[in-house]
Amino acid sequence: MYIIDGIAYAGDPILPPESPRLCGVRAMKNHLLWTRFDNGQQRIFDCKPLLRDGTVFEPLKDPDVFRDVYIDFFAPTWLDGTVDIAPDTIYETGTNPEEENIL
């Protein structure tokens, strides 16, 4: 038995599968990110659609800022943690570089 929000359920809780964790990131030309996850999968994520004026991502338009990407709490991060992208978004919407012949 387990309890969620004050409701008792029989059996064991069904936990969602754990998402792969980001373990590698590299800035590429044309505002692309190469990423690697702990399950061995790689993804290329196009950041250009995020770089609209007035958004938190606007500073990443500067190639020098974009190149300063690092991993913090398993997310690609910039500017001392003020800008990051959800790794689940990258994993789900990024392209496989091997399938796209990007690398």
CSV table of N, CA, C and O in Angstrom, one decimal:
chain,number,residue,atom,x,y,z
A,1,MET,N,0.8,-1.2,0.0
A,1,MET,CA,0.0,0.0,0.0
A,1,MET,C,0.9,1.2,0.0
A,1,MET,O,2.0,1.2,0.6
A,2,TYR,N,0.4,2.3,-0.6
A,2,TYR,CA,1.1,3.6,-0.6
A,2,TYR,C,0.1,4.7,-0.7
A,2,TYR,O,-1.1,4.5,-1.0
A,3,ILE,N,0.5,5.9,-0.2
A,3,ILE,CA,-0.4,7.0,-0.1
A,3,ILE,C,0.1,8.2,-1.0
A,3,ILE,O,1.3,8.5,-0.8
A,4,ILE,N,-0.7,8.8,-1.8
A,4,ILE,CA,-0.4,10.0,-2.6
A,4,ILE,C,-1.5,11.0,-2.3
A,4,ILE,O,-2.7,10.6,-2.6
A,5,ASP,N,-1.2,12.2,-1.9
A,5,ASP,CA,-2.1,13.2,-1.7
A,5,ASP,C,-3.3,12.7,-0.8
A,5,ASP,O,-4.5,13.1,-1.0
A,6,GLY,N,-2.9,12.0,0.3
A,6,GLY,CA,-3.9,11.5,1.2
A,6,GLY,C,-4.8,10.4,0.8
A,6,GLY,O,-5.7,10.0,1.4
A,7,ILE,N,-4.5,9.8,-0.4
A,7,ILE,CA,-5.3,8.7,-0.9
A,7,ILE,C,-4.5,7.4,-0.9
A,7,ILE,O,-3.3,7.4,-1.3
A,8,ALA,N,-5.0,6.4,-0.3
A,8,ALA,CA,-4.3,5.1,-0.1
A,8,ALA,C,-4.6,4.2,-1.3
A,8,ALA,O,-5.7,4.1,-1.8
A,9,TYR,N,-3.5,3.7,-1.9
A,9,TYR,CA,-3.6,2.8,-3.0
A,9,TYR,C,-3.0,1.4,-2.7
A,9,TYR,O,-2.1,1.3,-1.9
A,10,ALA,N,-3.6,0.3,-3.2
A,10,ALA,CA,-3.1,-1.0,-3.0
A,10,ALA,C,-1.9,-1.3,-3.9
A,10,ALA,O,-1.8,-0.7,-5.0
A,11,GLY,N,-1.0,-2.1,-3.5
A,11,GLY,CA,0.1,-2.5,-4.3
A,11,GLY,C,1.3,-1.6,-4.2
A,11,GLY,O,1.4,-0.8,-3.3
A,12,ASP,N,2.2,-1.7,-5.1
A,12,ASP,CA,3.4,-0.9,-5.1
A,12,ASP,C,3.2,0.3,-6.1
A,12,ASP,O,2.5,0.2,-7.1
A,13,PRO,N,3.8,1.4,-5.7
A,13,PRO,CA,3.6,2.6,-6.6
A,13,PRO,C,4.3,2.4,-7.9
A,13,PRO,O,5.3,1.7,-8.1
A,14,ILE,N,3.6,2.9,-9.0
A,14,ILE,CA,4.2,2.8,-10.3
A,14,ILE,C,5.0,4.1,-10.5
A,14,ILE,O,4.4,5.2,-10.6
A,15,LEU,N,6.2,3.9,-10.6
A,15,LEU,CA,7.1,5.1,-10.8
A,15,LEU,C,7.4,5.3,-12.3
A,15,LEU,O,7.6,4.3,-13.0
A,16,PRO,N,7.4,6.6,-12.7
A,16,PRO,CA,7.8,6.8,-14.1
A,16,PRO,C,9.2,6.4,-14.4
A,16,PRO,O,10.0,6.4,-13.5
A,17,PRO,N,9.5,6.0,-15.6
A,17,PRO,CA,10.9,5.6,-15.9
A,17,PRO,C,11.8,6.8,-15.7
A,17,PRO,O,11.4,7.9,-16.0
A,18,GLU,N,13.0,6.6,-15.2
A,18,GLU,CA,13.9,7.7,-15.0
A,18,GLU,C,14.4,8.1,-16.4
A,18,GLU,O,14.8,7.3,-17.2
A,19,SER,N,14.5,9.4,-16.5
A,19,SER,CA,15.0,10.0,-17.8
A,19,SER,C,16.5,9.9,-17.8
A,19,SER,O,17.1,9.9,-16.8
A,20,PRO,N,17.0,9.7,-19.0
A,20,PRO,CA,18.5,9.7,-19.1
A,20,PRO,C,19.1,11.0,-18.7
A,20,PRO,O,18.4,12.1,-18.8
A,21,ARG,N,20.3,11.0,-18.1
A,21,ARG,CA,20.9,12.2,-17.6
A,21,ARG,C,21.9,12.7,-18.6
A,21,ARG,O,22.7,11.9,-19.1
A,22,LEU,N,22.0,14.0,-18.7
A,22,LEU,CA,22.9,14.6,-19.6
A,22,LEU,C,24.3,14.5,-19.0
A,22,LEU,O,24.5,14.8,-17.8
A,23,CYS,N,25.3,14.0,-19.7
A,23,CYS,CA,26.6,13.9,-19.2
A,23,CYS,C,27.7,14.6,-20.1
A,23,CYS,O,28.9,14.6,-19.7
A,24,GLY,N,27.3,15.1,-21.2
A,24,GLY,CA,28.3,15.8,-22.1
A,24,GLY,C,27.6,16.8,-22.9
A,24,GLY,O,26.4,16.6,-23.4
A,25,VAL,N,28.2,18.0,-23.1
A,25,VAL,CA,27.6,19.0,-23.9
A,25,VAL,C,28.8,19.8,-24.6
A,25,VAL,O,29.8,20.0,-24.0
A,26,ARG,N,28.5,20.2,-25.8
A,26,ARG,CA,29.5,21.0,-26.6
A,26,ARG,C,28.8,22.0,-27.5
A,26,ARG,O,27.8,21.5,-28.2
A,27,ALA,N,29.1,23.2,-27.5
A,27,ALA,CA,28.6,24.2,-28.4
A,27,ALA,C,29.2,24.0,-29.8
A,27,ALA,O,30.4,23.8,-29.9
A,28,MET,N,28.3,24.0,-30.8
A,28,MET,CA,28.8,23.9,-32.2
A,28,MET,C,28.4,25.2,-32.9
A,28,MET,O,27.7,26.0,-32.4
A,29,LYS,N,28.8,25.2,-34.2
A,29,LYS,CA,28.5,26.4,-35.0
A,29,LYS,C,27.0,26.5,-35.2
A,29,LYS,O,26.3,25.5,-35.1
A,30,ASN,N,26.6,27.7,-35.6
A,30,ASN,CA,25.2,27.9,-35.9
A,30,ASN,C,24.2,27.6,-34.8
A,30,ASN,O,23.1,27.2,-35.0
A,31,HIS,N,24.7,27.9,-33.6
A,31,HIS,CA,23.9,27.7,-32.3
A,31,HIS,C,23.3,26.3,-32.2
A,31,HIS,O,22.1,26.1,-31.8
A,32,LEU,N,24.1,25.3,-32.5
A,32,LEU,CA,23.7,23.9,-32.3
A,32,LEU,C,24.4,23.4,-31.0
A,32,LEU,O,25.6,23.8,-30.8
A,33,LEU,N,23.8,22.6,-30.3
A,33,LEU,CA,24.4,21.9,-29.1
A,33,LEU,C,24.5,20.4,-29.4
A,33,LEU,O,23.6,19.8,-29.8
A,34,TRP,N,25.7,19.9,-29.2
A,34,TRP,CA,25.9,18.4,-29.2
A,34,TRP,C,25.8,18.0,-27.8
A,34,TRP,O,26.4,18.6,-26.9
A,35,THR,N,25.0,17.0,-27.5
A,35,THR,CA,24.8,16.5,-26.2
A,35,THR,C,25.0,14.9,-26.1
A,35,THR,O,24.7,14.3,-27.1
A,36,ARG,N,25.4,14.4,-25.0
A,36,ARG,CA,25.5,13.0,-24.8
A,36,ARG,C,24.8,12.7,-23.4
A,36,ARG,O,25.0,13.4,-22.5
A,37,PHE,N,24.1,11.6,-23.4
A,37,PHE,CA,23.3,11.2,-22.2
A,37,PHE,C,24.0,9.9,-21.6
A,37,PHE,O,24.7,9.2,-22.3
A,38,ASP,N,23.6,9.6,-20.4
A,38,ASP,CA,24.3,8.5,-19.7
A,38,ASP,C,23.8,7.1,-20.2
A,38,ASP,O,24.4,6.1,-19.8
A,39,ASN,N,22.9,7.1,-21.1
A,39,ASN,CA,22.5,5.8,-21.8
A,39,ASN,C,23.2,5.6,-23.1
A,39,ASN,O,22.9,4.7,-23.9
A,40,GLY,N,24.2,6.5,-23.4
A,40,GLY,CA,25.0,6.4,-24.6
A,40,GLY,C,24.4,7.2,-25.8
A,40,GLY,O,25.0,7.3,-26.8
A,41,GLN,N,23.2,7.7,-25.7
A,41,GLN,CA,22.5,8.4,-26.8
A,41,GLN,C,23.1,9.8,-27.0
A,41,GLN,O,23.5,10.4,-26.0
A,42,GLN,N,23.2,10.2,-28.2
A,42,GLN,CA,23.6,11.6,-28.5
A,42,GLN,C,22.5,12.3,-29.2
A,42,GLN,O,21.6,11.7,-29.8
A,43,ARG,N,22.4,13.6,-28.9
A,43,ARG,CA,21.4,14.5,-29.6
A,43,ARG,C,22.1,15.8,-30.0
A,43,ARG,O,23.0,16.3,-29.4
A,44,ILE,N,21.6,16.3,-31.2
A,44,ILE,CA,22.0,17.6,-31.6
A,44,ILE,C,20.7,18.5,-31.4
A,44,ILE,O,19.6,18.1,-31.9
A,45,PHE,N,20.8,19.6,-30.7
A,45,PHE,CA,19.7,20.4,-30.4
A,45,PHE,C,19.9,21.8,-31.0
A,45,PHE,O,21.0,22.4,-30.8
A,46,ASP,N,19.0,22.3,-31.8
A,46,ASP,CA,19.1,23.6,-32.5
A,46,ASP,C,18.5,24.6,-31.5
A,46,ASP,O,17.3,24.6,-31.3
A,47,CYS,N,19.3,25.5,-31.0
A,47,CYS,CA,18.9,26.5,-30.1
A,47,CYS,C,18.3,27.8,-30.8
A,47,CYS,O,17.8,28.6,-30.1
A,48,LYS,N,18.5,27.9,-32.1
A,48,LYS,CA,18.1,29.1,-32.8
A,48,LYS,C,16.6,29.5,-32.5
A,48,LYS,O,16.4,30.7,-32.3
A,49,PRO,N,15.7,28.6,-32.5
A,49,PRO,CA,14.3,29.0,-32.2
A,49,PRO,C,14.1,29.6,-30.9
A,49,PRO,O,13.1,30.3,-30.7
A,50,LEU,N,15.0,29.4,-29.9
A,50,LEU,CA,14.8,29.9,-28.6
A,50,LEU,C,15.4,31.4,-28.5
A,50,LEU,O,15.0,32.1,-27.5
A,51,LEU,N,16.2,31.8,-29.4
A,51,LEU,CA,16.9,33.0,-29.3
A,51,LEU,C,16.1,34.3,-29.7
A,51,LEU,O,16.7,35.1,-30.4
A,52,ARG,N,14.9,34.4,-29.3
A,52,ARG,CA,14.1,35.5,-29.7
A,52,ARG,C,14.4,36.7,-28.7
A,52,ARG,O,14.8,36.5,-27.6
A,53,ASP,N,14.3,37.9,-29.3
A,53,ASP,CA,14.5,39.1,-28.4
A,53,ASP,C,13.5,39.1,-27.3
A,53,ASP,O,12.3,38.7,-27.4
A,54,GLY,N,14.0,39.6,-26.1
A,54,GLY,CA,13.2,39.7,-24.9
A,54,GLY,C,13.0,38.4,-24.2
A,54,GLY,O,12.3,38.4,-23.2
A,55,THR,N,13.6,37.3,-24.6
A,55,THR,CA,13.5,36.1,-23.8
A,55,THR,C,14.8,35.9,-23.0
A,55,THR,O,15.8,36.5,-23.2
A,56,VAL,N,14.7,35.0,-22.1
A,56,VAL,CA,15.9,34.7,-21.2
A,56,VAL,C,17.0,34.1,-22.1
A,56,VAL,O,18.2,34.3,-21.7
A,57,PHE,N,16.7,33.6,-23.2
A,57,PHE,CA,17.8,33.0,-24.1
A,57,PHE,C,18.4,34.0,-25.0
A,57,PHE,O,19.4,33.7,-25.7
A,58,GLU,N,18.0,35.3,-25.1
A,58,GLU,CA,18.5,36.3,-26.0
A,58,GLU,C,20.0,36.4,-25.8
A,58,GLU,O,20.7,36.6,-26.9
A,59,PRO,N,20.6,36.4,-24.6
A,59,PRO,CA,22.1,36.6,-24.5
A,59,PRO,C,22.9,35.5,-25.3
A,59,PRO,O,24.0,35.7,-25.6
A,60,LEU,N,22.2,34.3,-25.5
A,60,LEU,CA,22.9,33.3,-26.2
A,60,LEU,C,23.1,33.5,-27.7
A,60,LEU,O,23.8,32.8,-28.4
A,61,LYS,N,22.6,34.6,-28.2
A,61,LYS,CA,22.8,35.0,-29.6
A,61,LYS,C,24.3,35.3,-29.8
A,61,LYS,O,24.8,35.1,-30.9
A,62,ASP,N,24.9,35.8,-28.7
A,62,ASP,CA,26.4,36.1,-28.8
A,62,ASP,C,27.1,34.8,-28.8
A,62,ASP,O,27.1,34.0,-27.9
A,63,PRO,N,27.9,34.5,-29.9
A,63,PRO,CA,28.6,33.3,-30.0
A,63,PRO,C,29.5,33.0,-28.9
A,63,PRO,O,29.7,31.8,-28.5
A,64,ASP,N,30.2,34.0,-28.3
A,64,ASP,CA,31.1,33.8,-27.2
A,64,ASP,C,30.3,33.4,-26.0
A,64,ASP,O,30.8,32.5,-25.2
A,65,VAL,N,29.1,33.9,-25.7
A,65,VAL,CA,28.3,33.5,-24.6
A,65,VAL,C,27.9,32.0,-24.8
A,65,VAL,O,27.9,31.2,-23.9
A,66,PHE,N,27.4,31.7,-26.0
A,66,PHE,CA,26.9,30.4,-26.4
A,66,PHE,C,28.0,29.3,-26.1
A,66,PHE,O,27.7,28.3,-25.6
A,67,ARG,N,29.2,29.7,-26.5
A,67,ARG,CA,30.3,28.7,-26.4
A,67,ARG,C,30.6,28.4,-24.9
A,67,ARG,O,31.2,27.3,-24.6
A,68,ASP,N,30.2,29.2,-24.0
A,68,ASP,CA,30.5,29.0,-22.6
A,68,ASP,C,29.5,28.1,-21.9
A,68,ASP,O,29.3,28.2,-20.7
A,69,VAL,N,29.0,27.2,-22.6
A,69,VAL,CA,28.0,26.2,-22.0
A,69,VAL,C,28.7,25.2,-21.1
A,69,VAL,O,29.9,24.9,-21.3
A,70,TYR,N,28.0,24.9,-20.0
A,70,TYR,CA,28.5,23.9,-19.1
A,70,TYR,C,27.3,23.1,-18.5
A,70,TYR,O,26.2,23.5,-18.7
A,71,ILE,N,27.6,22.0,-17.8
A,71,ILE,CA,26.5,21.2,-17.3
A,71,ILE,C,26.4,21.5,-15.8
A,71,ILE,O,27.4,21.5,-15.0
A,72,ASP,N,25.2,21.8,-15.4
A,72,ASP,CA,24.9,22.1,-14.0
A,72,ASP,C,23.5,21.4,-13.7
A,72,ASP,O,22.5,21.6,-14.3
A,73,PHE,N,23.6,20.5,-12.7
A,73,PHE,CA,22.4,19.7,-12.3
A,73,PHE,C,21.8,19.0,-13.6
A,73,PHE,O,20.6,19.0,-13.8
A,74,PHE,N,22.7,18.4,-14.4
A,74,PHE,CA,22.4,17.6,-15.6
A,74,PHE,C,21.7,18.4,-16.7
A,74,PHE,O,21.0,17.8,-17.5
A,75,ALA,N,21.9,19.7,-16.7
A,75,ALA,CA,21.3,20.6,-17.7
A,75,ALA,C,22.3,21.4,-18.4
A,75,ALA,O,23.2,21.9,-17.7
A,76,PRO,N,22.3,21.7,-19.7
A,76,PRO,CA,23.2,22.7,-20.3
A,76,PRO,C,22.8,24.0,-19.7
A,76,PRO,O,21.7,24.4,-19.7
A,77,THR,N,23.9,24.7,-19.3
A,77,THR,CA,23.7,26.0,-18.5
A,77,THR,C,24.7,27.0,-19.0
A,77,THR,O,25.8,26.7,-19.5
A,78,TRP,N,24.2,28.3,-18.9
A,78,TRP,CA,25.0,29.4,-19.3
A,78,TRP,C,24.9,30.5,-18.2
A,78,TRP,O,24.0,30.5,-17.4
A,79,LEU,N,25.8,31.5,-18.3
A,79,LEU,CA,25.7,32.7,-17.5
A,79,LEU,C,25.5,32.5,-16.0
A,79,LEU,O,24.5,33.0,-15.4
A,80,ASP,N,26.4,31.7,-15.4
A,80,ASP,CA,26.3,31.4,-14.0
A,80,ASP,C,25.0,30.9,-13.5
A,80,ASP,O,24.5,31.2,-12.4
A,81,GLY,N,24.4,30.1,-14.3
A,81,GLY,CA,23.1,29.4,-13.9
A,81,GLY,C,21.8,30.2,-14.2
A,81,GLY,O,20.8,29.7,-13.9
A,82,THR,N,21.9,31.3,-14.9
A,82,THR,CA,20.7,32.1,-15.1
A,82,THR,C,20.0,31.6,-16.4
A,82,THR,O,18.8,31.9,-16.5
A,83,VAL,N,20.6,30.8,-17.2
A,83,VAL,CA,20.0,30.3,-18.4
A,83,VAL,C,20.3,28.8,-18.5
A,83,VAL,O,21.5,28.4,-18.4
A,84,ASP,N,19.3,28.0,-18.7
A,84,ASP,CA,19.5,26.6,-19.0
A,84,ASP,C,18.4,26.0,-19.8
A,84,ASP,O,17.4,26.7,-20.1
A,85,ILE,N,18.6,24.9,-20.3
A,85,ILE,CA,17.6,24.2,-21.1
A,85,ILE,C,17.3,22.8,-20.5
A,85,ILE,O,18.2,22.1,-20.1
A,86,ALA,N,16.0,22.5,-20.4
A,86,ALA,CA,15.7,21.2,-19.8
A,86,ALA,C,16.3,20.0,-20.6
A,86,ALA,O,16.0,19.9,-21.8
A,87,PRO,N,17.0,19.1,-20.0
A,87,PRO,CA,17.6,18.0,-20.7
A,87,PRO,C,16.5,17.1,-21.3
A,87,PRO,O,16.8,16.5,-22.4
A,88,ASP,N,15.4,17.0,-20.7
A,88,ASP,CA,14.3,16.2,-21.3
A,88,ASP,C,13.9,16.7,-22.7
A,88,ASP,O,13.6,16.0,-23.6
A,89,THR,N,13.9,18.1,-22.8
A,89,THR,CA,13.5,18.7,-24.1
A,89,THR,C,14.5,18.3,-25.1
A,89,THR,O,14.2,18.0,-26.3
A,90,ILE,N,15.8,18.4,-24.8
A,90,ILE,CA,16.9,18.1,-25.7
A,90,ILE,C,16.8,16.6,-26.1
A,90,ILE,O,16.9,16.3,-27.3
A,91,TYR,N,16.6,15.7,-25.2
A,91,TYR,CA,16.5,14.3,-25.5
A,91,TYR,C,15.3,14.0,-26.4
A,91,TYR,O,15.4,13.2,-27.3
A,92,GLU,N,14.2,14.6,-26.1
A,92,GLU,CA,13.0,14.3,-26.9
A,92,GLU,C,12.9,14.9,-28.2
A,92,GLU,O,12.4,14.4,-29.2
A,93,THR,N,13.4,16.2,-28.4
A,93,THR,CA,13.3,16.9,-29.6
A,93,THR,C,14.6,17.0,-30.4
A,93,THR,O,14.5,17.4,-31.6
A,94,GLY,N,15.7,16.7,-29.8
A,94,GLY,CA,17.0,16.8,-30.5
A,94,GLY,C,17.0,15.7,-31.6
A,94,GLY,O,16.3,14.7,-31.5
A,95,THR,N,18.0,15.8,-32.5
A,95,THR,CA,18.1,14.8,-33.6
A,95,THR,C,19.3,14.0,-33.2
A,95,THR,O,20.3,14.4,-32.6
A,96,ASN,N,19.3,12.7,-33.7
A,96,ASN,CA,20.4,11.8,-33.5
A,96,ASN,C,21.5,12.2,-34.6
A,96,ASN,O,21.2,12.1,-35.8
A,97,PRO,N,22.7,12.6,-34.2
A,97,PRO,CA,23.7,13.0,-35.1
A,97,PRO,C,24.1,11.9,-36.1
A,97,PRO,O,24.5,12.2,-37.2
A,98,GLU,N,24.1,10.7,-35.6
A,98,GLU,CA,24.5,9.6,-36.5
A,98,GLU,C,23.4,9.4,-37.6
A,98,GLU,O,23.8,9.1,-38.8
A,99,GLU,N,22.2,9.6,-37.3
A,99,GLU,CA,21.1,9.4,-38.3
A,99,GLU,C,21.1,10.6,-39.3
A,99,GLU,O,20.8,10.4,-40.5
A,100,GLU,N,21.5,11.8,-38.8
A,100,GLU,CA,21.5,13.0,-39.7
A,100,GLU,C,22.9,13.2,-40.3
A,100,GLU,O,23.0,14.2,-41.1
A,101,ASN,N,23.9,12.4,-40.1
A,101,ASN,CA,25.2,12.6,-40.6
A,101,ASN,C,25.8,13.9,-40.3
A,101,ASN,O,26.4,14.6,-41.1
A,102,ILE,N,25.5,14.4,-39.1
A,102,ILE,CA,26.0,15.7,-38.6
A,102,ILE,C,27.4,15.6,-38.2
A,102,ILE,O,28.2,16.5,-38.4
A,103,LEU,N,27.8,14.5,-37.5
A,103,LEU,CA,29.2,14.4,-37.0
A,103,LEU,C,30.0,13.7,-38.0
A,103,LEU,O,29.7,12.8,-38.7
